Each structure stands twice: as structure tokens, then as C-alpha cells.
Coordinates of C-alpha atoms and ligand atoms in Angstrom, one line a residue:
M1 CA 117.6 78.3 95.7
R2 CA 118.4 80.5 98.7
V3 CA 120.7 83.6 98.9
L4 CA 122.0 85.1 102.1
A5 CA 123.9 88.4 102.9
M6 CA 124.9 89.6 106.3
L7 CA 124.1 93.2 107.2
D8 CA 127.7 94.3 106.6
G9 CA 127.2 93.2 103.0
T10 CA 129.1 89.9 103.1
P11 CA 127.5 87.2 101.1
A12 CA 127.1 84.0 103.1
D13 CA 126.3 80.3 102.6
P14 CA 122.7 79.8 103.8
L15 CA 123.5 76.2 104.7
T16 CA 126.4 77.1 107.1
P17 CA 125.5 77.8 110.8
L18 CA 126.0 81.5 111.3
I19 CA 123.8 82.5 114.3
R20 CA 125.2 82.3 117.8
V21 CA 123.2 79.9 120.0
D22 CA 122.7 82.8 122.6
D23 CA 121.2 85.2 119.9
L24 CA 118.2 86.8 121.6
G25 CA 116.3 86.6 118.3
L26 CA 116.6 82.8 118.6
T27 CA 116.2 82.4 122.4
R28 CA 113.5 85.0 123.0
G29 CA 112.1 86.0 119.6
D30 CA 113.6 89.4 120.5
G31 CA 113.9 91.0 117.1
V32 CA 112.0 92.3 114.1
F33 CA 111.7 91.2 110.5
E34 CA 110.2 92.1 107.1
T35 CA 109.2 90.0 104.1
I36 CA 109.4 91.8 100.7
L37 CA 108.3 90.6 97.3
V38 CA 110.9 90.9 94.5
V39 CA 109.8 90.6 90.9
D40 CA 112.3 90.5 88.1
G41 CA 115.0 91.9 90.4
K42 CA 112.9 94.8 91.7
P43 CA 111.9 94.8 95.3
R44 CA 108.3 96.1 95.8
E45 CA 107.6 98.8 98.4
L46 CA 111.2 98.6 99.7
G47 CA 110.9 102.1 101.2
P48 CA 107.7 101.3 103.2
H49 CA 109.2 98.0 104.3
L50 CA 112.3 99.7 105.6
D51 CA 110.1 102.4 107.3
R52 CA 108.2 99.6 109.0
L53 CA 111.4 97.8 110.0
A54 CA 112.5 101.0 111.7
N55 CA 109.2 101.5 113.4
S56 CA 109.2 97.9 114.7
A57 CA 112.8 98.3 115.9
A58 CA 111.9 101.5 117.7
M59 CA 108.9 99.8 119.4
L60 CA 111.3 97.1 120.7
G61 CA 114.0 99.6 121.7
L62 CA 116.5 98.1 119.2
P63 CA 119.3 100.3 117.7
V64 CA 118.0 102.4 114.8
P65 CA 118.5 100.3 111.6
D66 CA 121.1 101.8 109.3
R67 CA 119.0 102.3 106.2
A68 CA 122.0 102.6 103.8
R69 CA 123.5 99.3 105.1
W70 CA 120.2 97.6 104.7
E71 CA 119.9 98.8 101.1
R72 CA 123.4 97.6 100.3
C73 CA 122.7 94.2 102.0
V74 CA 119.4 93.9 100.0
Q75 CA 121.4 94.7 96.8
V76 CA 123.9 91.8 97.5
V77 CA 121.0 89.3 97.7
L78 CA 119.4 90.7 94.5
D79 CA 122.8 90.5 92.7
N80 CA 123.3 86.9 93.7
W81 CA 119.8 85.6 93.1
R82 CA 119.5 83.0 90.3
G83 CA 116.2 81.5 91.4
G84 CA 113.8 82.9 88.8
G85 CA 111.4 85.8 88.4
E86 CA 110.0 86.1 91.9
M87 CA 111.7 86.0 95.3
A88 CA 110.6 86.4 98.9
L89 CA 113.2 88.7 100.5
K90 CA 113.4 88.4 104.3
L91 CA 115.2 91.0 106.4
I92 CA 116.0 89.8 110.0
Y93 CA 117.2 92.1 112.7
T94 CA 117.6 90.9 116.3
R95 CA 119.0 92.2 119.6
G96 CA 122.0 90.0 119.0
P97 CA 123.9 87.5 121.3
E98 CA 122.9 87.7 124.9
F99 CA 126.5 87.5 126.0
G100 CA 127.9 89.7 123.2
D101 CA 128.9 93.4 122.8
G102 CA 125.4 94.6 122.1
T103 CA 125.7 94.5 118.3
P104 CA 122.4 93.5 116.7
T105 CA 122.3 90.6 114.3
G106 CA 121.1 91.5 110.8
Y107 CA 120.8 89.7 107.5
A108 CA 118.8 89.5 104.3
M109 CA 117.8 86.2 102.8
G110 CA 116.2 85.5 99.4
L111 CA 113.8 82.5 99.2
P112 CA 111.5 81.1 96.5
I113 CA 107.8 81.7 96.9
G114 CA 106.2 78.7 98.6
E115 CA 103.7 76.3 96.8
K116 CA 100.9 77.2 99.3
V117 CA 101.2 80.9 98.5
L118 CA 101.1 80.2 94.8
A119 CA 98.0 78.0 95.2
A120 CA 96.3 80.7 97.4
R121 CA 97.0 83.4 94.9
A122 CA 95.3 81.3 92.2
A123 CA 92.4 79.7 93.9
G124 CA 91.7 82.0 97.0
V125 CA 91.4 80.7 100.5
S126 CA 88.9 79.7 103.2
A127 CA 89.3 81.5 106.4
V128 CA 88.0 81.4 110.0
L129 CA 87.5 84.2 112.4
L130 CA 89.6 83.7 115.6
E131 CA 89.8 85.9 118.6
R132 CA 93.2 87.7 119.1
G133 CA 92.4 88.3 122.7
Y134 CA 92.9 92.1 123.2
D135 CA 90.7 95.2 123.0
P136 CA 92.0 97.9 120.6
A137 CA 91.7 100.4 123.6
I138 CA 94.8 98.8 125.2
V139 CA 97.1 99.5 122.2
A140 CA 98.1 103.0 123.3
R141 CA 98.1 102.2 127.0
A142 CA 100.4 99.1 126.8
P143 CA 103.3 99.6 124.4
W144 CA 105.1 96.6 125.9
L145 CA 102.5 94.3 124.2
L146 CA 104.2 95.4 120.9
L147 CA 100.9 95.4 119.1
G148 CA 101.6 96.7 115.6
A149 CA 105.3 95.7 115.7
K150 CA 106.5 93.1 113.2
S151 CA 108.5 91.2 115.8
L152 CA 110.0 87.8 115.5
S153 CA 107.5 86.5 118.1
Y154 CA 105.2 85.0 115.5
A155 CA 104.5 81.7 117.4
V156 CA 101.0 82.9 118.2
N157 CA 100.3 83.7 114.5
M158 CA 101.6 80.3 113.4
A159 CA 99.5 78.6 116.1
A160 CA 96.4 80.3 114.9
L161 CA 97.1 79.1 111.3
R162 CA 97.5 75.5 112.6
H163 CA 94.3 75.9 114.5
A164 CA 92.5 77.1 111.3
E165 CA 93.9 74.0 109.5
S166 CA 92.5 71.8 112.2
M167 CA 89.1 73.4 111.4
G168 CA 89.6 72.7 107.7
A169 CA 90.4 76.3 106.7
A170 CA 93.7 77.7 105.3
E171 CA 93.6 81.2 106.8
V172 CA 92.6 83.2 109.8
I173 CA 91.0 86.6 110.3
F174 CA 91.7 87.8 113.8
T175 CA 89.0 89.7 115.8
A176 CA 89.4 92.0 118.8
A177 CA 87.7 91.7 122.1
D178 CA 85.3 94.5 121.0
G179 CA 84.2 92.4 118.1
S180 CA 86.1 94.4 115.4
V181 CA 88.1 92.9 112.6
L182 CA 91.9 93.1 113.0
E183 CA 94.2 91.4 110.4
G184 CA 95.4 87.9 109.3
P185 CA 98.4 86.3 111.0
T186 CA 100.5 87.3 108.0
S187 CA 98.1 89.6 106.0
T188 CA 96.0 92.7 106.0
V189 CA 92.2 92.4 105.6
V190 CA 90.7 94.4 102.8
V191 CA 86.9 94.6 102.2
A192 CA 85.3 95.8 99.0
S193 CA 81.7 97.1 98.6
G194 CA 80.3 99.4 96.0
R195 CA 83.7 100.7 94.7
T196 CA 84.8 101.4 98.3
L197 CA 87.8 99.6 99.8
R198 CA 88.2 99.4 103.5
T199 CA 90.7 98.2 106.0
T200 CA 91.4 98.4 109.7
P201 CA 93.6 101.2 111.0
P202 CA 97.1 100.5 112.5
S203 CA 95.8 102.2 115.7
S204 CA 93.9 99.0 116.4
G205 CA 97.3 97.3 117.0
I206 CA 97.8 95.8 113.5
L207 CA 100.6 96.2 111.0
R208 CA 100.4 99.0 108.4
G209 CA 100.3 96.8 105.3
T210 CA 102.5 97.8 102.4
T211 CA 100.5 95.8 99.9
Q212 CA 97.2 97.3 101.1
G213 CA 98.9 100.7 100.9
A214 CA 99.9 100.1 97.2
L215 CA 96.4 98.8 96.4
F216 CA 94.7 101.8 98.0
R217 CA 97.0 104.2 96.2
A218 CA 96.2 102.7 92.8
A219 CA 92.5 102.4 93.6
E220 CA 92.2 106.0 94.6
R221 CA 93.8 107.1 91.3
A222 CA 91.2 104.9 89.5
G223 CA 88.3 106.6 91.3
W224 CA 87.6 104.2 94.2
V225 CA 86.9 105.5 97.6
T226 CA 89.3 104.1 100.3
K227 CA 88.6 104.1 104.0
V228 CA 90.9 103.1 106.9
E229 CA 88.6 102.7 109.8
P230 CA 87.4 100.0 112.2
L231 CA 85.5 97.2 110.5
T232 CA 82.8 95.0 112.1
V233 CA 82.4 91.3 111.5
R234 CA 78.9 92.1 110.1
E235 CA 80.5 94.4 107.4
L236 CA 82.9 91.6 106.6
K237 CA 80.1 89.1 106.1
D238 CA 78.0 91.6 104.1
A239 CA 80.8 92.8 101.8
E240 CA 81.0 92.2 98.0
G241 CA 84.5 90.8 98.5
V242 CA 86.9 90.0 101.3
F243 CA 90.6 89.9 100.5
L244 CA 93.8 89.1 102.3
A245 CA 96.7 91.3 101.2
S246 CA 100.4 90.6 101.8
S247 CA 103.7 91.1 100.0
V248 CA 104.1 87.5 98.9
R249 CA 100.5 86.5 98.4
K250 CA 99.5 89.9 96.8
I251 CA 95.7 90.2 96.8
T252 CA 94.2 86.8 97.7
R253 CA 90.4 86.4 97.8
V254 CA 88.6 84.8 100.7
H255 CA 86.0 82.5 99.2
T256 CA 84.7 81.0 102.4
L257 CA 84.4 82.5 105.9
D258 CA 83.6 80.3 108.9
G259 CA 82.4 77.6 106.6
V260 CA 80.0 79.8 104.6
A261 CA 80.7 80.6 101.0
L262 CA 81.2 84.3 100.3
P263 CA 80.0 85.9 97.0
E264 CA 81.9 85.0 93.9
T265 CA 84.6 87.6 93.4
G266 CA 86.4 86.5 90.2
A267 CA 86.0 89.8 88.3
L268 CA 86.5 92.0 91.4
H269 CA 89.7 90.1 92.2
K270 CA 91.0 90.5 88.7
E271 CA 90.3 94.3 88.9
L272 CA 92.0 94.7 92.2
T273 CA 95.0 92.6 91.2
A274 CA 95.3 94.8 88.0
L275 CA 95.2 97.9 90.1
Y276 CA 97.8 96.6 92.5
E277 CA 100.1 95.5 89.6
S278 CA 99.7 98.9 87.9
E279 CA 101.8 100.3 90.7
Y280 CA 104.9 98.5 89.4
Ligands
PLP301 N1 99.8 91.8 109.0 C1 100.7 90.9 109.5 C2 100.5 90.4 110.9 C3 101.7 90.4 108.6 O1 102.6 89.6 109.1 C4 101.8 90.9 107.3 C5 102.8 90.5 106.4 O2 103.5 89.5 106.6 C6 100.8 91.9 106.9 C7 99.9 92.3 107.7 C8 100.9 92.4 105.5 O3 101.9 93.3 105.3 P1 102.6 93.5 103.8 O4 101.5 93.8 102.9 O5 103.4 94.7 104.1 O6 103.3 92.3 103.5

């Protein structure tokens, strides 16, 4: 089951070719995207996702996304979805055809949640630490590196996941050149210890996670302390629980890091999942 709507609100057949072969999103990865979880017809964190789309577009110098048009386009996909309770809703926004009139390409696509994600939600994942190859100090100095933009150039992220698989792990936690912890290729790292939740700040060149944001909101209301500050690998290894948060995977526990079993987090995972779900 797949549902597609173009940014002008026209529903389209997802199996019919629609993108021009010179689209810069296709030829150069020159565009931005979002993936949103929809449960029972309700998109989660749509506002923060549209904010992040706008922020990524600004970092790439793309035309400002028209929020009302995106909201209408999302509604067309929601209205046409017959694929069950959960959907992954992708928003794609590219610089458009290289030999066009400068109009960006935009569309929203509804997809089922993949089997791998469902398995990770249920059983947790093993992860390896891999170097991302930059020092957080470069983020402010080199905006052309697009660190912190959700650009379509995810080939490096996908390559890191394949590398992890070749090492027998399902997931990756990236580290920076200064040894600090960054994020996963498609997730935010959240560490729990003594009723404190911590995550790395976006100023380190990572995405501002909408799922982590929702979890921290709920946790603060329930009396947890939350901290957004640089994390060391030592803190990760010594934590009571390490989690990967993302829209489609929700809060997934990391049960093994670099081949070493982490503490059992069944009860903690249940509690954090309940906090996250209490937001909806
Ligand atoms: N970091 C990266 C690199 C991602 O690609 C994602 C989501 O796909 C996230 C973090 C988590 O963001 P969110 O919780 O908004 O889905």
C-alpha cells in the first residue's frame, strides 16, 4: 500500500514515473526530506517536522517551503490511505529539474512501516560506534557541510548501516573527531541514568529529533531531569540505558554496543515508551 500526493495537492499513482530525469534531487541529492509517523490517521509532531523541513531548506538555500501547501498535501495522503493503523509519511522537497524554471519538486508519500523497524521496536538492536569524521567545532564555521540539515544526501548514512551489518550489528552510533557521541544514521541517541535523560545538542551538527523532543517533554512533566549537552562514549557505556529515537522506530533500546551486552532495560524501555505515547 503506497499513497502519493504532489505538493499542489494532486493525488498521483506511486507506480507511474513522475520525476524528471534531470531533477537535482535525483542527480545530486540536492533536496531535503522528512519522515513522519502517522497513527490512526494522525501525524505525530507534524509542526516540528515542518519546522525542520523549513530549517533544512534554508540551510540548502531552497525556496521557503509553503507550509499551508504542505499541510494540504499531507491531508490528501492521509485521506487516501487504506493501509492500516500506522504509516510512514515522507515529505520530499528538491531543487527541481536542472533544466527547468527553478520550481522545486515536492511530494508526500505514505508507506507501510518496514518489517525491520517493527522487529527493532520489539526486540531492540545491537549497535556499533562508527566515526562520522568531523569535529563539532567545524559546524558553525562550515555551513556548506550541511551538518544538521536533513538533506537527501543520505548515501553516507546508508553506507554506515551496511558497514554495521557487515560487523554483525543492526545499527550505528556515530562519534565525532573529539570522541563525543553524535546520532544514529536515522535516529537520535538518548541515554538514561538515575532518572535523567540526556542527548547531544543540535549545535554538534546533528538533527533536532522530534521523537526525542516529545519524549523529553513528557519525561519533564513526569519529574525526570533532561539534559541536552555533549555526551562522551564513556557516559554511553556506563548508562543505565541507551536508546535510539526516531519517528518510525519510536524509542528503540540498544541491547549490545560494540559487541558488549548493555544492562537489561526492559522496564526502563516500557516506562520511556509509555511517556512518549502519553504525548498523543
Ligand atoms: N537523526 C537523523 C540523522 C535522522 O535521519 C533522524 C530521523 O530519521 C533522526 C535523527 C530522528 O529524528 P525524528 O525523531 O524527528 O524522526
